[in-house]
XYZ file of C-alpha atoms in Angstrom:
576
model
C 128.121 94.724 96.811
C 124.442 93.855 97.275
C 122.199 95.237 94.517
C 119.460 96.028 97.034
C 121.935 98.099 99.033
C 122.896 100.000 95.848
C 119.233 100.632 95.037
C 118.482 101.983 98.514
C 121.598 104.152 98.663
C 121.127 105.693 95.215
C 117.409 106.353 95.775
C 117.989 108.152 99.081
C 120.857 110.265 97.757
C 119.071 111.135 94.507
C 116.027 112.274 96.504
C 117.970 115.320 97.686
C 119.342 115.923 94.197
C 115.896 115.585 92.617
C 114.424 118.053 95.086
C 117.136 120.591 94.342
C 116.683 120.239 90.553
C 112.935 120.790 90.816
C 113.343 123.898 92.986
C 116.166 125.459 91.005
C 115.852 124.350 87.382
C 112.977 122.288 86.002
C 110.065 122.572 88.381
C 108.283 119.642 89.959
C 106.283 118.460 86.932
C 109.222 118.222 84.515
C 111.476 116.704 87.181
C 108.916 113.993 87.892
C 108.558 113.207 84.180
C 112.348 112.785 83.971
C 112.241 110.591 87.064
C 109.532 108.388 85.562
C 111.567 107.997 82.372
C 114.609 106.885 84.388
C 112.403 104.565 86.421
C 110.932 102.926 83.295
C 114.331 102.670 81.578
C 115.804 100.801 84.520
C 112.903 98.345 84.695
C 112.979 97.723 80.949
C 116.655 96.796 81.238
C 115.880 94.447 84.119
C 113.072 92.916 82.049
C 115.403 92.282 79.101
C 117.997 90.725 81.377
C 115.364 88.312 82.704
C 114.903 86.790 79.227
C 116.037 83.174 79.076
C 118.436 83.850 76.201
C 119.993 87.143 77.168
C 120.690 89.593 74.324
C 124.421 89.828 73.765
C 124.465 93.620 73.590
C 122.883 93.860 77.042
C 124.656 91.103 78.880
C 127.473 89.329 77.022
C 127.317 86.114 79.026
C 129.367 82.974 78.883
C 127.879 79.500 78.499
C 127.888 76.634 80.923
C 128.460 73.033 79.692
C 124.706 72.585 79.223
C 124.486 75.544 76.858
C 122.618 77.816 79.284
C 123.640 81.391 80.025
C 125.795 81.951 83.082
C 124.232 85.070 84.628
C 126.805 85.253 87.426
C 129.715 86.447 85.310
C 131.178 89.939 85.692
C 129.697 91.571 82.533
C 126.162 90.596 83.506
C 126.659 91.812 87.062
C 127.748 95.169 85.701
C 124.553 95.394 83.630
C 122.463 94.540 86.700
C 124.093 97.252 88.810
C 123.699 99.806 86.015
C 119.992 98.979 85.762
C 119.513 99.125 89.528
C 121.324 102.480 89.688
C 119.030 103.919 86.990
C 115.995 102.653 88.899
C 117.338 104.233 92.096
C 117.782 107.587 90.363
C 114.187 107.442 89.150
C 112.849 106.412 92.550
C 114.604 109.246 94.391
C 113.678 111.882 91.823
C 109.988 110.984 91.876
C 109.868 110.412 95.628
C 111.108 113.868 96.601
C 108.623 115.698 94.353
C 105.412 113.707 94.183
C 104.211 114.554 97.712
C 104.734 118.358 97.517
C 103.371 118.398 93.943
C 100.199 116.651 95.087
C 99.807 118.928 98.113
C 100.144 121.994 95.883
C 97.024 120.926 93.975
C 94.903 121.540 97.077
C 95.323 125.290 96.600
C 94.464 125.893 100.224
C 96.180 126.639 103.492
C 93.660 124.538 105.443
C 95.761 122.282 107.711
C 92.976 119.701 107.940
C 92.930 119.212 104.169
C 96.719 119.004 104.054
C 96.692 116.402 106.821
C 94.028 114.422 104.982
C 96.036 114.525 101.751
C 99.186 113.124 103.338
C 97.190 110.408 105.113
C 95.671 109.222 101.837
C 99.013 109.628 100.070
C 100.630 107.234 102.560
C 97.621 104.917 102.235
C 98.194 104.700 98.460
C 101.889 103.940 99.021
C 101.045 100.969 101.233
C 98.308 99.773 98.914
C 100.775 99.729 96.020
C 103.344 97.958 98.187
C 100.764 95.349 99.189
C 99.862 94.677 95.538
C 103.527 94.445 94.642
C 104.240 91.895 97.376
C 101.086 89.824 96.846
C 101.030 89.821 93.031
C 104.355 90.693 91.406
C 106.601 88.972 93.947
C 104.382 85.880 93.952
C 104.505 85.678 90.154
C 108.283 86.007 90.236
C 108.799 83.291 92.834
C 106.203 80.595 92.250
C 103.629 80.837 89.483
C 104.657 78.368 86.730
C 101.097 77.952 85.493
C 100.801 81.649 84.710
C 104.268 82.513 83.459
C 107.168 80.239 82.579
C 109.772 82.909 83.373
C 108.538 84.473 86.602
C 111.105 87.248 86.850
C 110.505 88.317 83.259
C 106.756 88.542 83.857
C 107.200 90.364 87.154
C 109.521 93.014 85.722
C 107.311 93.341 82.634
C 104.224 94.009 84.766
C 106.113 96.638 86.764
C 107.374 98.321 83.577
C 103.887 98.456 82.060
C 102.409 99.874 85.274
C 105.050 102.619 85.365
C 104.433 103.442 81.696
C 100.684 103.698 82.282
C 101.283 105.935 85.304
C 103.507 108.242 83.248
C 100.967 108.463 80.405
C 98.125 109.308 82.799
C 100.304 111.833 84.615
C 101.190 113.653 81.388
C 97.709 113.499 79.820
C 96.019 115.262 82.754
C 98.767 117.883 82.915
C 96.380 120.759 81.912
C 94.431 120.107 85.113
C 97.467 120.620 87.354
C 98.687 123.767 89.009
C 102.295 123.801 87.878
C 104.573 126.172 89.789
C 107.638 127.501 88.032
C 111.106 127.094 89.610
C 112.413 130.110 91.466
C 116.120 129.510 90.985
C 118.773 128.111 93.261
C 118.546 129.130 96.905
C 121.812 127.549 97.989
C 123.737 130.651 96.963
C 121.474 132.897 99.035
C 121.762 130.543 102.007
C 125.550 130.678 101.840
C 125.585 134.481 101.448
C 123.218 134.965 104.395
C 125.411 132.824 106.641
C 128.565 134.597 105.462
C 127.101 138.058 105.981
C 125.806 137.153 109.427
C 129.174 135.667 110.343
C 131.168 138.722 109.244
C 128.744 141.051 111.011
C 128.950 138.992 114.199
C 132.743 139.046 114.016
C 132.744 142.825 113.683
C 130.418 143.087 116.661
C 132.747 140.952 118.781
C 135.769 142.926 117.666
C 134.212 146.388 117.941
C 131.422 146.140 120.554
C 129.048 149.070 120.738
C 128.501 150.519 124.237
C 124.939 150.438 125.478
C 123.787 153.422 127.561
C 122.859 152.355 131.047
C 119.621 154.391 130.982
C 118.479 153.074 127.591
C 115.329 150.961 127.423
C 115.669 147.196 127.396
C 116.847 145.951 123.999
C 117.949 142.550 122.864
C 120.950 141.881 120.718
C 119.913 140.513 117.308
C 120.313 136.812 116.809
C 123.068 135.468 114.606
C 121.172 135.312 111.302
C 119.306 138.561 112.041
C 122.536 140.453 111.392
C 122.071 139.704 107.684
C 118.761 141.628 107.670
C 118.547 145.087 106.199
C 117.428 146.702 109.453
C 120.582 145.452 111.182
C 122.912 146.622 108.448
C 122.711 143.547 106.221
C 121.472 143.265 102.662
C 118.666 140.659 102.860
C 114.958 141.029 103.500
C 113.527 139.564 106.672
C 111.564 136.866 104.836
C 114.725 135.502 103.191
C 116.571 135.323 106.509
C 113.577 133.768 108.282
C 113.363 131.103 105.563
C 116.972 130.150 106.185
C 116.371 130.095 109.945
C 113.486 127.666 109.439
C 115.989 125.152 108.042
C 117.448 124.715 111.511
C 114.060 123.809 112.958
C 113.373 121.365 110.125
C 116.777 119.763 110.429
C 116.375 119.347 114.195
C 113.128 117.402 113.724
C 114.595 115.288 110.911
C 117.613 114.367 113.049
C 115.306 113.482 115.955
C 113.590 110.992 113.615
C 116.802 109.057 112.835
C 116.438 106.651 115.840
C 112.849 106.116 114.718
C 114.119 105.054 111.285
C 116.573 102.700 113.018
C 113.604 100.913 114.565
C 111.554 101.050 111.360
C 114.200 99.246 109.279
C 114.391 96.404 111.804
C 111.483 94.866 109.874
C 113.953 94.095 107.081
C 116.831 92.922 109.291
C 116.591 91.735 112.889
C 112.856 90.961 112.794
C 113.374 88.582 109.859
C 116.431 87.007 111.500
C 114.315 86.405 114.591
C 111.497 84.914 112.539
C 113.812 82.437 110.807
C 114.502 80.892 114.233
C 110.822 80.380 115.063
C 108.365 77.712 113.931
C 106.993 78.196 110.418
C 104.113 75.746 110.832
C 100.395 76.508 110.707
C 98.339 73.594 112.040
C 101.037 71.153 111.072
C 101.832 72.730 107.719
C 105.400 73.778 107.068
C 106.792 77.019 105.857
C 109.755 77.648 103.575
C 111.234 79.846 100.791
C 114.073 82.350 100.945
C 112.134 83.944 103.742
C 109.157 81.662 104.128
C 107.161 79.079 102.232
C 104.231 76.832 102.944
C 103.985 73.114 102.155
C 100.809 71.358 103.160
C 100.462 67.656 103.744
C 98.343 67.208 100.625
C 101.408 67.598 98.444
C 100.382 71.011 97.142
C 103.096 73.676 97.441
C 102.311 77.348 97.958
C 105.134 79.915 98.025
C 104.851 83.124 100.030
C 106.894 86.295 99.324
C 110.114 86.738 101.283
C 108.922 89.619 103.478
C 105.508 88.077 104.069
C 105.158 89.201 107.695
C 105.350 92.839 106.591
C 101.898 92.239 105.109
C 100.480 92.632 108.612
C 102.171 96.029 108.811
C 100.705 97.104 105.480
C 97.256 95.666 106.141
C 97.117 97.510 109.464
C 97.978 100.818 107.776
C 95.477 100.257 104.967
C 92.742 99.672 107.546
C 93.751 102.295 110.126
C 94.446 105.314 107.903
C 90.828 105.644 106.666
C 89.565 105.356 110.250
C 91.821 108.162 111.442
C 91.204 110.375 108.419
C 87.428 110.049 108.146
C 86.435 109.526 111.772
C 88.956 110.141 114.568
C 90.612 113.345 113.342
C 87.282 115.066 112.400
C 85.831 114.176 115.812
C 88.863 115.660 117.560
C 88.707 118.767 115.349
C 85.051 119.363 116.230
C 85.937 118.987 119.903
C 88.602 121.664 119.521
C 91.459 119.173 119.929
C 93.960 119.409 117.125
C 96.911 117.058 117.162
C 99.804 119.033 115.746
C 102.366 117.482 113.421
C 105.078 117.537 116.074
C 102.749 115.962 118.629
C 101.867 113.151 116.210
C 105.566 112.543 115.576
C 105.986 112.116 119.333
C 103.137 109.577 119.407
C 104.848 107.651 116.624
C 108.074 107.573 118.632
C 106.198 106.027 121.565
C 104.816 103.259 119.331
C 108.285 102.591 117.899
C 109.603 102.176 121.459
C 106.824 99.676 122.200
C 107.549 97.788 118.964
C 111.246 97.259 119.601
C 110.705 96.451 123.288
C 108.054 93.851 122.419
C 110.450 92.354 119.871
C 113.190 92.272 122.505
C 110.896 90.591 125.028
C 109.912 87.932 122.487
C 113.565 87.289 121.660
C 114.456 86.960 125.356
C 111.705 84.377 125.789
C 112.807 82.528 122.649
C 116.430 82.361 123.872
C 115.218 81.240 127.332
C 113.336 78.309 125.800
C 116.293 77.375 123.604
C 118.620 77.178 126.605
C 116.259 75.537 129.099
C 113.947 73.258 127.094
C 115.634 70.889 124.656
C 112.257 69.511 123.580
C 111.454 72.871 121.974
C 114.349 72.589 119.486
C 113.347 72.070 115.855
C 115.182 72.189 112.548
C 113.836 73.968 109.476
C 115.241 74.100 105.959
C 114.816 77.475 104.285
C 116.459 78.046 100.916
C 118.750 75.010 101.363
C 119.910 76.437 104.710
C 119.145 74.629 107.956
C 117.971 76.855 110.813
C 117.890 75.643 114.418
C 114.636 77.143 115.624
C 112.481 77.147 118.729
C 108.995 75.712 118.769
C 107.247 79.104 118.965
C 104.875 80.164 116.209
C 106.234 82.897 114.008
C 102.885 84.635 114.303
C 103.970 85.883 117.728
C 105.883 88.482 115.704
C 102.670 90.024 114.417
C 102.303 92.493 117.364
C 105.720 94.056 116.750
C 104.962 94.507 113.039
C 101.596 96.074 113.874
C 103.228 98.404 116.409
C 105.684 99.550 113.754
C 102.652 100.207 111.552
C 101.111 102.289 114.342
C 104.365 104.252 114.580
C 104.219 104.899 110.820
C 100.609 105.988 111.172
C 101.747 108.961 113.217
C 105.473 109.628 112.811
C 106.003 108.850 109.117
C 102.884 110.626 107.876
C 103.329 113.617 110.181
C 106.997 113.784 109.187
C 106.049 114.042 105.503
C 103.438 116.671 106.292
C 105.903 118.636 108.418
C 108.574 118.513 105.697
C 106.078 120.079 103.291
C 104.203 122.497 105.562
C 107.147 123.926 107.508
C 109.469 124.289 104.516
C 109.686 127.635 102.693
C 108.056 127.483 99.289
C 111.331 128.309 97.521
C 112.910 124.976 98.473
C 110.119 122.568 99.394
C 111.455 119.909 97.025
C 114.925 120.063 98.512
C 113.526 119.807 102.052
C 111.446 116.768 101.087
C 114.544 115.241 99.531
C 116.469 115.960 102.742
C 113.725 114.170 104.691
C 114.158 111.024 102.601
C 117.942 111.313 102.626
C 118.028 111.332 106.431
C 115.680 108.349 106.361
C 118.380 106.591 104.351
C 120.980 107.760 106.870
C 118.925 106.005 109.542
C 119.056 102.790 107.511
C 122.833 103.047 107.021
C 123.395 103.855 110.692
C 121.379 100.782 111.601
C 123.690 98.632 109.463
C 126.774 100.273 110.975
C 125.412 99.865 114.510
C 124.692 96.188 113.867
C 128.295 95.611 112.781
C 129.516 97.575 115.795
C 127.683 95.445 118.370
C 128.109 92.125 116.549
C 131.401 91.214 118.313
C 129.673 91.585 121.685
C 126.098 90.373 121.196
C 125.912 88.633 117.802
C 129.208 86.745 117.493
C 128.904 83.120 116.391
C 131.937 81.777 114.562
C 130.697 78.183 114.375
C 127.337 78.755 112.712
C 126.956 82.063 110.894
C 123.389 83.320 111.052
C 122.497 81.237 114.109
C 121.318 83.695 116.778
C 120.436 81.133 119.448
C 123.726 81.514 121.328
C 123.790 85.274 120.873
C 121.878 88.203 122.353
C 119.800 89.800 119.636
C 117.494 90.867 122.453
C 120.240 93.102 123.885
C 120.545 94.843 120.525
C 116.779 95.412 120.385
C 116.736 96.735 123.948
C 119.597 99.060 123.063
C 117.567 100.483 120.175
C 114.665 100.960 122.570
C 116.809 102.867 125.065
C 118.198 104.994 122.240
C 114.686 105.827 121.067
C 113.554 106.602 124.624
C 116.480 109.008 125.077
C 115.666 110.728 121.798
C 111.987 110.928 122.723
C 112.758 112.596 126.060
C 115.051 115.118 124.365
C 112.358 115.727 121.754
C 109.718 116.362 124.424
C 112.073 118.698 126.261
C 112.635 120.663 123.088
C 108.887 120.986 122.511
C 108.442 122.116 126.114
C 111.062 124.814 125.659
C 109.436 125.864 122.405
C 106.086 126.279 124.110
C 107.170 128.110 127.244
C 110.368 129.946 126.346
C 110.124 133.721 126.012
C 112.363 136.098 124.164
C 112.572 139.809 125.147
C 112.040 142.118 122.201
C 111.119 145.768 121.849
C 107.459 146.123 120.916
C 105.918 149.334 119.617
C 103.056 150.869 121.565
C 101.116 151.333 118.322
C 98.689 148.456 117.985
C 97.915 147.430 114.442
C 94.738 145.671 113.393
C 96.723 142.463 112.970
C 98.093 142.821 116.501
C 94.611 143.222 117.971
C 93.366 140.213 116.024
C 96.305 138.173 117.322
C 95.395 139.203 120.854
C 91.836 137.944 120.409
C 93.192 134.603 119.202
C 95.431 134.277 122.218
C 98.683 134.319 120.247
C 99.996 137.433 121.991
C 99.073 137.769 125.636
C 99.941 141.295 126.551
C 98.395 144.069 128.589
C 99.687 147.610 128.689
C 99.567 149.126 132.183
C 101.716 152.186 131.602
C 100.582 155.329 133.308
C 102.302 158.630 132.604
C 102.354 160.882 135.706
C 101.996 164.038 133.667
C 99.244 162.727 131.325
C 95.590 163.321 132.101
C 92.596 161.494 130.800
C 90.623 158.395 131.256
C 92.763 155.254 131.741
C 90.549 153.071 129.503
C 90.795 155.549 126.599
C 94.558 155.642 127.084
C 94.857 151.841 126.777
C 93.052 151.856 123.399
C 94.792 154.926 122.001
C 97.539 154.855 119.429
C 100.938 156.336 119.989
C 104.132 156.769 118.096
C 107.465 155.194 118.846
C 108.283 152.356 121.187
C 107.078 151.889 124.721
C 109.877 152.441 127.151
C 109.660 150.216 130.189
C 112.323 150.300 132.814
C 112.933 146.910 134.341
C 114.384 147.559 137.760
C 115.163 144.040 138.819
C 115.204 140.429 137.831
C 112.235 139.708 140.068
C 110.079 142.238 138.231
C 111.214 140.838 134.879
C 110.237 137.319 135.877
C 106.900 138.583 137.124
C 106.374 140.296 133.785
C 107.109 137.040 132.003
C 104.650 135.084 134.118
C 101.805 137.531 133.853
C 102.370 138.415 130.216
C 102.162 142.135 131.091
C 105.650 143.176 130.095
C 105.289 144.587 126.591
C 108.861 143.622 125.769
C 108.128 139.891 125.943
C 106.299 137.588 123.590
C 106.454 133.923 122.671
C 109.154 132.928 120.204
C 109.769 129.228 119.312
C 113.159 127.750 120.074
C 113.097 124.489 118.134
C-alpha cells in the first residue's frame, strides 16, 4: 500500500474524529496541542529513519553485501507506515480545529471580517506549501552541497518548524479566547431523530381530523415533532441546530465533484505533463516528475509537483487583491457575494479547468497520431516516456484555473462550514468538510479504475497514454461538474423563491417591524372586520391578541397572496 495514500486517508478520517473530540471532550486548544504532539512525533520518527545507519530499535534492517542498510525489508516498512499514520492523525486533528479556533478569536459576528480571516488563512496555507515545495523538497532531492543526507535534513527542518509552531502556540495561550467543550451532541441528535420518527409514526397511525372551517395551518415538519410545542421534549434551538446539518451536508456533497477536479493536479494532470516536452529553450527536464539539465553541464533538480507552483503562486497573488481591494469595493457598492454564490463561482472555474485540460489532451493525441515528426522520447526517473513536442507550459492555464476555483469554492466552503454550523459542533462540522474532501479524492481514484478498461487501457506499455483517451475522462469529469452545478443552482433558486405557509400572529413585535424595514419579511395586513369601526391606518398599526384568521377560498387567491406577499400566513423559508 502506498504510504502517501495511507497519509491522506488517515488525515481525512482523523479530521472528523479530531473535530468530535474538541467539541465533546477537550476543547479546541487542548485538541490542537495533542495534534501537534502527534505531528511532531511522526516527523521525528521519519527523521530518525532517514539516518544513514538506522537505529536498530527503530528499524531492525538487514544488510546488503556492501554493508549498507536495506531499507526495503518488511520491518522497516512497518516503521514507515507507523510514522506516516501518526503524522496523519496529527494532520487531521489540527486541520479540523485550527480554522474555527482562529475564527473564534475575532469575537465578532461581522461577516466581512470572517470572510477576510478565511481568505488570509488560506493564503497562509499556500504560502507554507510553497515554502515546503521550494525549500524542503529541493533539499531532499538535490542539494548535496548543503546537506549530505537530503531526506534527513528535510525531515529535520520540518520537525523543528512544527516544534517552534507548538511552542509559540502554547506561549501566547493567555491571549486566546478558549471556549470550553459543551459535551457530546451525537446523543441529542440521535434522540431528536428518534423522537421525531416515533411521533411521525403515531401521526400516520392515528391521524387527527382537521375541521373544515379551521384557519389554514401547516403540518409540522419531520424534525419539528421533537419540539416541545408539538409534544416533544426538545427546545426549538436544539432541533433547528440538527436541521441545519442537512443544509450543511447538502452543500458538502455538492462539492464532491469539485474535489474530483481539484485532485486531478496530482493524477491526470501530471500524467499528461509527462507526455509533453520538458525543454525550455533547448534545456531538458527530468526527475521523478521533472528535472532540468542545461547544456553547460550544470544540473538543477525541480520538485516532483513543480507545476503546482503556478497554482500556489496565483493564489498567493490573488487572495490579497480580493481581500483588500475587490471585496471592499463590492461591499461599498452594496454587492455582497454570499458564501454559496462564491462556491458556485468556484464550480464554474473548475469546469473551465478540466475542459481546458481535456482540450489540450485532445490536441496532444491528435498530434501524436497525425504528425510523426512531433514524437520525442524523454527519460524521467529511468523510465522512457514517448511524448509529443508540445511545451509542458501549456498546462499552466489549467493549473491557474484550478487556483481560481480554490479562490472561491475552497475558501467559501471553509467559511460556510464554520459560519453555518451550530456552535455546539463546529469542530465536527469542519472535520466532516475535510472528510468529504477525502471522499472526493477516493472517488476520483475509484472512478479512474472504473473507466480505465474503456479509455485508459494499454497492456503493452503501462503508463503510456498516447493510444488512450485521457481526454474522454477529463471531459467526463467536466460533464459531471456541470450537472452538479446546475443542480446546485436549482437548489439555490428554490431556496430563494420557495414559500412555506405558516400561521403568523397578528401581534407585531419590535423585532418583526425591524425585519420588515430590512426587507426580510414582506407582508402587509389588509384585514378589515365588518363590525369594527375606526380609522383603517390606526387599525393596521394596532396590536391584537391571538392569530390572524384568513380564509383562503381558492388556489388562485393563495397563489396571488404568495406573489404579492400580502397573505400573512406566508413567509420565506429556505429549502436547502
